[in-house]
Coordinates of C-alpha atoms in Angstrom, one line a residue:
X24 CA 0.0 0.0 0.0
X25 CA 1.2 3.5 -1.0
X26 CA 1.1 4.7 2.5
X27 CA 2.3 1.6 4.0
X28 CA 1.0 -1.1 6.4
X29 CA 1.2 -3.6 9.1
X30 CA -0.1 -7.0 10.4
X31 CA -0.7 -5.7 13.6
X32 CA -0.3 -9.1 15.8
X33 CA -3.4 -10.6 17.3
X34 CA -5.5 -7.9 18.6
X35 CA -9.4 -7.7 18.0
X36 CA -9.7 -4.8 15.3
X37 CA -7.5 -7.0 13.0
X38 CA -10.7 -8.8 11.2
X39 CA -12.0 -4.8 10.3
X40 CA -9.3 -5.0 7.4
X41 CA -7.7 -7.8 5.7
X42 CA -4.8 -7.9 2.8
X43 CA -3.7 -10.7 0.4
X44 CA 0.0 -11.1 1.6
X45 CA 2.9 -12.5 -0.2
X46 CA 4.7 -14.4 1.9
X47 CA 7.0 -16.7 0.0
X48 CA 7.1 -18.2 -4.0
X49 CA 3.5 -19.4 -4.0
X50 CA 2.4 -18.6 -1.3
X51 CA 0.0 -16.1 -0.9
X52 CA -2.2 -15.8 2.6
X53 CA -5.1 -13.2 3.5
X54 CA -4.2 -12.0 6.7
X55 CA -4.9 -8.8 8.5
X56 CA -3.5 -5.7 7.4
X57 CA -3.5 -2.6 9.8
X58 CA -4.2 0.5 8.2
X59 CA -1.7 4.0 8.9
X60 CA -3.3 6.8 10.5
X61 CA -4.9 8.8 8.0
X62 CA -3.2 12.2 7.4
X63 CA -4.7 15.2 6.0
X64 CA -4.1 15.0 2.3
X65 CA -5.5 11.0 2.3
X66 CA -8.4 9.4 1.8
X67 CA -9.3 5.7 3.4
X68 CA -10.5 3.8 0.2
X69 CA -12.7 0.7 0.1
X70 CA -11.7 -1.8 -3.0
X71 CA -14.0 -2.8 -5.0
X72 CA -11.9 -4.2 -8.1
X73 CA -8.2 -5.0 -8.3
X74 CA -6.8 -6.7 -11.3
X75 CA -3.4 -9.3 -11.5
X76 CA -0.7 -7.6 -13.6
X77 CA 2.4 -10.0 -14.8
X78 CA 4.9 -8.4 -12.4
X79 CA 2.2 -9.4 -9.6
X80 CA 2.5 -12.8 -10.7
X81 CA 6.6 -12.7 -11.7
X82 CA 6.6 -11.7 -8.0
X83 CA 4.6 -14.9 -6.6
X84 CA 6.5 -16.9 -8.5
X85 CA 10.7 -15.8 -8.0
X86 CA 10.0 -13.1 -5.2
X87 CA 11.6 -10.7 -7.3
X88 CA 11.3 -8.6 -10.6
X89 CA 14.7 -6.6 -12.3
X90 CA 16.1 -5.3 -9.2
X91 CA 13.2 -5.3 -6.9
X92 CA 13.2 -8.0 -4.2
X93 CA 11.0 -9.2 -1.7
X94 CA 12.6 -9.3 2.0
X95 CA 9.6 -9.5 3.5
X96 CA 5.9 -10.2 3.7
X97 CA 4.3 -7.8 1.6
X98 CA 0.7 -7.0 0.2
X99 CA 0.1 -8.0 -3.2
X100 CA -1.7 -5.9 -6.3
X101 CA -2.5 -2.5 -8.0
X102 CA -4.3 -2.3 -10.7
X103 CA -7.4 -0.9 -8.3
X104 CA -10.1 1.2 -8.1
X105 CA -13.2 1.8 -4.9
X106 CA -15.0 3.5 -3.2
X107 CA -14.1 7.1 -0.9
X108 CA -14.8 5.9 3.0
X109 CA -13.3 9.1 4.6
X110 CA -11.2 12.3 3.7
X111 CA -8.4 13.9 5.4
X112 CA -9.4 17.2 6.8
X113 CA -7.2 19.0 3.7
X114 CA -9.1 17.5 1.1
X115 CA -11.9 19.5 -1.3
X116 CA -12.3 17.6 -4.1
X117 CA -13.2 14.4 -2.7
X118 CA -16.1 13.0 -0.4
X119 CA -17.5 10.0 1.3
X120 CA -19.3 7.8 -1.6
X121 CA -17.1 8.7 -4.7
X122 CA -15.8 6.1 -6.9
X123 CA -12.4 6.6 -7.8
X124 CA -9.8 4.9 -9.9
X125 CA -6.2 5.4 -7.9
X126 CA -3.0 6.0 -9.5
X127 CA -0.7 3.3 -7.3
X128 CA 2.9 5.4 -7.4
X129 CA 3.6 8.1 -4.5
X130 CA 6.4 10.0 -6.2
X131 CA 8.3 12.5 -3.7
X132 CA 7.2 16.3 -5.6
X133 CA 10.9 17.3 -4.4
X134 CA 13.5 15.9 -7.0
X135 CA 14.6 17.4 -10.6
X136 CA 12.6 14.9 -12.1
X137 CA 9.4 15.9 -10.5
X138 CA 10.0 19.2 -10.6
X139 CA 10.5 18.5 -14.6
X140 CA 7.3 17.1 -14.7
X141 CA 9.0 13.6 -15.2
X142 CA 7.3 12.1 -11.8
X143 CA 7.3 8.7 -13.2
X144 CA 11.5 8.5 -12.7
X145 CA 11.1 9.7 -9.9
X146 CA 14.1 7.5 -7.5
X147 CA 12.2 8.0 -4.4
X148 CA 9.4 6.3 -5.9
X149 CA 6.5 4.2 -3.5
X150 CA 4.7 2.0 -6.0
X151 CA 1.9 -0.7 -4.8
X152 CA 3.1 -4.0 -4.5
X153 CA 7.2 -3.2 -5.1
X154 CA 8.6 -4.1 -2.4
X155 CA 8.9 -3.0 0.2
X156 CA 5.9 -1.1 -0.4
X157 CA 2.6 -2.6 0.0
X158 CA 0.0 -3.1 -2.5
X159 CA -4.0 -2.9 -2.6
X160 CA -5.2 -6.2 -2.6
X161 CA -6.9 -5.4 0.6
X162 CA -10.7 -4.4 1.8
X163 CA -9.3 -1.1 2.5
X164 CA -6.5 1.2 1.7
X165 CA -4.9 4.4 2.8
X166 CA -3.6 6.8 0.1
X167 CA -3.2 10.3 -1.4
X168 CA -6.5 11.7 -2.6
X169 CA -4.5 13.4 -5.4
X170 CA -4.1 9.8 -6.8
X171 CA -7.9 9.2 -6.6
X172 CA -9.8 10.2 -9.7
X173 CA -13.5 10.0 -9.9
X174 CA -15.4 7.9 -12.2
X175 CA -17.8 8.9 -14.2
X176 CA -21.5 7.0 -13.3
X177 CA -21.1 5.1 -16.4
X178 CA -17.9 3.2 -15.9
X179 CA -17.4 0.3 -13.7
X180 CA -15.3 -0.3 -11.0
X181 CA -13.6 -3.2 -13.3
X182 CA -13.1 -0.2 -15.8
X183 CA -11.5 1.8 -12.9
X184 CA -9.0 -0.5 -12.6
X185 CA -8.2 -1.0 -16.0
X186 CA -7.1 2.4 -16.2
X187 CA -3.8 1.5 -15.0
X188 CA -2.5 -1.1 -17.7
X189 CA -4.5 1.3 -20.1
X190 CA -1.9 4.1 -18.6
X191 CA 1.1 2.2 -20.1
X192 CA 0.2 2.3 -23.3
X193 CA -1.3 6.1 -23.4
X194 CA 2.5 7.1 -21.8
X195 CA 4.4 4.7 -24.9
X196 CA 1.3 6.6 -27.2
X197 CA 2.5 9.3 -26.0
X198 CA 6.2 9.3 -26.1
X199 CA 6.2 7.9 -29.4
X200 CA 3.8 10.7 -30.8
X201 CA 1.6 8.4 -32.1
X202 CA -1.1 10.5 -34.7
X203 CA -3.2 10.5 -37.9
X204 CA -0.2 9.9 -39.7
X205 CA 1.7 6.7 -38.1
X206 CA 1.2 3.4 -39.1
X207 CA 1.6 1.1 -35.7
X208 CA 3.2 -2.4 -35.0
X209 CA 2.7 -4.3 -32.0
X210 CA 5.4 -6.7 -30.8
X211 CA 4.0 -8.8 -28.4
X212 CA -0.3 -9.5 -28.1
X213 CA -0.2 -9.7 -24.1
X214 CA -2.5 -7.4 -22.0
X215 CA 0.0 -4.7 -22.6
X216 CA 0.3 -5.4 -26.3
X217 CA -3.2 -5.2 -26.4
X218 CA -3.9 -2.0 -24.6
X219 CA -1.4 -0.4 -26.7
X220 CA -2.7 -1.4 -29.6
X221 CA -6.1 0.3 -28.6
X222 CA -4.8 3.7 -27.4
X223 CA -2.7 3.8 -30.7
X224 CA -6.1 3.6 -32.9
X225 CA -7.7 6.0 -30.0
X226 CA -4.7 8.5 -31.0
X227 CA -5.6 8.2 -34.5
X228 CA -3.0 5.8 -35.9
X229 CA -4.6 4.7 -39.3
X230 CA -3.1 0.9 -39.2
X231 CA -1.8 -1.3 -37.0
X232 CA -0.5 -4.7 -37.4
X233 CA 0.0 -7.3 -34.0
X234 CA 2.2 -9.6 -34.3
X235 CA 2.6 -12.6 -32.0
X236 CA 3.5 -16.8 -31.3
X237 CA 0.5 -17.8 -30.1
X238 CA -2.4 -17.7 -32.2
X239 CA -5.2 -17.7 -29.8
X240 CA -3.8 -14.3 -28.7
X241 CA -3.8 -12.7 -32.4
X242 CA -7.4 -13.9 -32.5
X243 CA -7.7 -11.9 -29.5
X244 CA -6.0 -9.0 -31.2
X245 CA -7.9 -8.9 -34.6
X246 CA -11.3 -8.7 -32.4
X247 CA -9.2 -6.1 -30.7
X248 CA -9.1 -4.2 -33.8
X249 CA -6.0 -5.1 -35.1
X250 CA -6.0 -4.2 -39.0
X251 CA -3.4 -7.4 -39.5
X252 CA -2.1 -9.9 -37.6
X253 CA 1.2 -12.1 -37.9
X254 CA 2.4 -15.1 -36.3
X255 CA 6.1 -16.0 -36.0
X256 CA 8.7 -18.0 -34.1
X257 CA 10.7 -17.6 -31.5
X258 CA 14.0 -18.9 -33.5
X259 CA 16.3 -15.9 -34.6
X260 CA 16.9 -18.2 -37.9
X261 CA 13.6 -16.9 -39.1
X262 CA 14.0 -13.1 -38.4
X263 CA 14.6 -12.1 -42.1
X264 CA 11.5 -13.9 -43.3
X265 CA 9.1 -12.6 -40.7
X266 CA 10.5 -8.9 -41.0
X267 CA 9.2 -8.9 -44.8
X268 CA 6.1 -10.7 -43.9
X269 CA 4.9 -8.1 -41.7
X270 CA 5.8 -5.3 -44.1
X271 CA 3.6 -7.0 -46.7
X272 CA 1.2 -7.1 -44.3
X273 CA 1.4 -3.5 -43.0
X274 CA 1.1 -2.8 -47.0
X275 CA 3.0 0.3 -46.4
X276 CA 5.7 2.2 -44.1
X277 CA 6.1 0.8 -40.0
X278 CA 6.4 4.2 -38.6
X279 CA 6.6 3.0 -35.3
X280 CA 7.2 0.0 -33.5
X281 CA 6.0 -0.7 -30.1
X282 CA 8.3 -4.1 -28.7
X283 CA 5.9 -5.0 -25.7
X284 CA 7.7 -8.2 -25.2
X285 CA 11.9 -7.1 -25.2
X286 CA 13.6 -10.1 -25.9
X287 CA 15.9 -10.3 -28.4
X288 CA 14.1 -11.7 -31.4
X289 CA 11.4 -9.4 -30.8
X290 CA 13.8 -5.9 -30.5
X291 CA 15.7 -7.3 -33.5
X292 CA 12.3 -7.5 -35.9
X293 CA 11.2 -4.0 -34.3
X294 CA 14.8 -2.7 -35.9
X295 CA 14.6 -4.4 -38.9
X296 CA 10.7 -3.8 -39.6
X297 CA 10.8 0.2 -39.0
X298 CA 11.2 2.8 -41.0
X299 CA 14.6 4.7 -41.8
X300 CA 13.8 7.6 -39.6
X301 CA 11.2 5.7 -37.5
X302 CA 11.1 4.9 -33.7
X303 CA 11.3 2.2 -31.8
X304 CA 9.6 1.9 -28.5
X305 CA 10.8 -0.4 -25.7
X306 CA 7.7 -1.5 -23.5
X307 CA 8.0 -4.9 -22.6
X308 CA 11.3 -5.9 -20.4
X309 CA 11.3 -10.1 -21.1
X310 CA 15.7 -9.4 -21.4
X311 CA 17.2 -7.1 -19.1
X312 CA 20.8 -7.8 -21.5
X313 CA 19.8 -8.0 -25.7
X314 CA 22.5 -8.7 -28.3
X315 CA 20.4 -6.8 -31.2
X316 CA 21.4 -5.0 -34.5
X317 CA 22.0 -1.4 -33.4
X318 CA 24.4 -0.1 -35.9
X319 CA 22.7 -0.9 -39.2
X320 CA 19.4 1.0 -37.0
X321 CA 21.8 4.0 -36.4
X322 CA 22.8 4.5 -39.5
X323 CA 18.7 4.8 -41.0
X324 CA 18.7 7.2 -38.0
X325 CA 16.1 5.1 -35.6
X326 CA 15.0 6.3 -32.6
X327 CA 14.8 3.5 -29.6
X328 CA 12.7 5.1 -26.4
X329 CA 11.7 3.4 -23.6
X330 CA 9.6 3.5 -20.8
X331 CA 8.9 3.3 -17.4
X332 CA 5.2 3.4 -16.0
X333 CA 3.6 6.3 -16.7
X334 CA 2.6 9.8 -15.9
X335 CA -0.6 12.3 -16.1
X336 CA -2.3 9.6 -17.4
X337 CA -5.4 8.8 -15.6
X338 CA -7.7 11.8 -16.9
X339 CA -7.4 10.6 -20.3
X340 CA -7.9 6.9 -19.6
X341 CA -11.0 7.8 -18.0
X342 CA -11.9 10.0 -21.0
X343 CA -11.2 7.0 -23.1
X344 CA -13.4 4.7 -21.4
X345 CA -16.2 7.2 -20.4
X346 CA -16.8 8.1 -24.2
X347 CA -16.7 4.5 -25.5
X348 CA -13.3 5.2 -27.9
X349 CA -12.1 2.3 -25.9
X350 CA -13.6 -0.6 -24.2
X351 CA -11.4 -2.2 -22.0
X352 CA -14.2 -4.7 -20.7
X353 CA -13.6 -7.8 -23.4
X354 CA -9.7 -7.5 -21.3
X355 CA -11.4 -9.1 -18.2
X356 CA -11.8 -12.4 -19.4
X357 CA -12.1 -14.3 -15.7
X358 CA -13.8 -12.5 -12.0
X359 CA -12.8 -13.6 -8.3
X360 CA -14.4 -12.8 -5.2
X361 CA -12.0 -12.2 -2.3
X362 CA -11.3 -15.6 -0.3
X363 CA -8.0 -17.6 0.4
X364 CA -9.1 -20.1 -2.0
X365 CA -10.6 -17.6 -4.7
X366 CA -7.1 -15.7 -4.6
X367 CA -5.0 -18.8 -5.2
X368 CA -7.6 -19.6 -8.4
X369 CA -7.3 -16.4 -9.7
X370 CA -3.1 -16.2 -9.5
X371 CA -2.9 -19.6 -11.1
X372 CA -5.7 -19.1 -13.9
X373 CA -3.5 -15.6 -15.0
X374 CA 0.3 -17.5 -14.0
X375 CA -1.1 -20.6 -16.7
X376 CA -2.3 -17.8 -19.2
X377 CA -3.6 -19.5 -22.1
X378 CA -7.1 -17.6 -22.9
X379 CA -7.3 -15.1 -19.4
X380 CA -6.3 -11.8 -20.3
X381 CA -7.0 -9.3 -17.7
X382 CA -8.2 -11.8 -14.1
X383 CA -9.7 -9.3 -11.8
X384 CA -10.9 -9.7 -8.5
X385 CA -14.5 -8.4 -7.3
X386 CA -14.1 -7.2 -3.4

């Protein structure tokens, strides 16, 4: 949880709020979770929808993602949205009642990044669910009400929470400048693949081609709106092929590439697909170490950007959604209530994969 948390022993007023806690590779236990005080810019949320993301699951199952490692027991999830229980005494735009989707990363407003606008790198960073911080997988929640952005009365709490994957792909939208003019390819058809996909056609990209090894997921990605689709390999012996079968079927320039997988093969077809004078966005982190072609890239001048989380991103996502330019709903392919049992269902149906997407839980 942004603001932090405790089991709290075995005193009496444990039961009024329990958390799913990680507490070793698979094994994850509700227990009780003991909320901090509530300080004048917070609000006490109750959740009402909290989705798995992979690094959720990575986590369960190595107790560690990149650099980040669990020490200790911590609370799992947040991809979230709820309900407004109580304000801090500083707070004006919220109430008691309001639904709210929450942005899950506390940045610290004080370092040249922030100050830049950049709050995403921020270093001093509290994320939900990186250790050590905890996460929202909880009946309740204390955070800052400035993360906590109303819904509009025609979007779910399910929605709510799908504003957060949604927010990756709006930020690589974004930093890729994605427009009227830019023809889109999609490395990877995961959630993330998928949402990108979406908010490229939301920012007006006039084709986009999805390519992928498994075809149930490109099935997936063609309902999605996906104006091709391409299946290839995971051997690097059949790079050259695939990278002219998915400019036939782009049928014209790849402006931009979005590599929402990052493993080799995958960064290697991004640089070989694109444009001279394209871009090349890294989303997906599968290698943290590639061996790819870089110098023939530099010398057709393309631009590789990455990125990390997100930023400003929830007003839009709600905009999205609200208006209907993007349903996220078809992502939630599988629903859990909030049990020990129901929460070790829902972390193996979304560790297996196969045809969940987006496995949310119903609190």
């Amino acid at each position: 949880m942004g603001k932090g948390g405790k089991s709290h022993g075995n005193s009496g007023e444990e039961e009024e709020n329990m958390a799913a806690w990680l507490l070793g590779v698979n094994n994850l236990k509700i227990q009780p979770f003991k909320l901090p005080p509530l300080g004048p810019l917070d609000a006490r949320i109750r959740m009402k929808a909290v989705g798995i993301c992979g690094s959720d699951v990575h986590f369960l199952k190595t107790m560690r993602l990149a650099d980040f490692v669990v020490k200790e027991p911590m609370v799992i999830g947040h991809e979230c949205a709820g309900i407004i229980e109580e304000v801090g005494t500083e707070v004006k735009h919220l109430v008691p009642g309001d639904r709210v989707a929450i942005e899950p990363g506390i940045n610290c407003w004080r370092c040249s990044r922030c100050k830049e606008g950049r709050y995403n790198l921020c270093a001093d960073m509290k994320f939900f669910a990186t250790p050590p911080v905890h996460g929202s997988l909880a009946n309740q929640i204390v955070h800052p009400a400035d993360l906590c952005f109303k819904l509009p009365d025609n979007m779910s709490f399910e929605e709510g929470a799908m504003c957060e994957p949604l927010s990756v792909g709006v930020h690589a939208c974004r930093r890729a400048n994605i427009g009227p003019e830019t023809n889109v390819l999609v490395m990877g058809a995961g959630p993330i693949g998928l949402v990108t996909l979406l908010v490229a056609r939301a920012f007006g990209s006039p084709r986009t081609v999805i390519v992928d090894v498994d075809d149930h997921r490109l099935s997936v990605a063609k309902e999605f709106g996906a104006d091709e689709t391409v299946k290839v390999s995971t051997d690097i012996k059949d790079l050259a092929s695939e990278i002219e079968q998915i400019k036939k079927a782009m049928g014209a320039r790849v402006d931009v590439t979005f590599d929402c997988a990052g493993f080799n093969k995958t960064m290697s077809t991004a640089l070989g697909t694109t444009c001279t004078g394209g871009k090349v966005c890294l989303v997906g982190l599968g290698h943290s170490i590639m061996t790819v072609p870089l110098a023939p890239a530099a010398v057709r001048e393309i631009d590789v950007i990455g990125i990390w989380r997100y930023k400003n991103t929830w007003p839009l996502c709600i905009e999205f959604i609200r208006s209907g330019k993007i349903d996220v709903k078809p992502f939630i392919t599988h629903r859990y209530g909030f049990s020990q049992k129901e929460v070790e269902e829902a972390f193996e149906t979304s560790a297996l994969g196969g045809k969940a997407i987006k496995v949310m839980f119903n609190l």
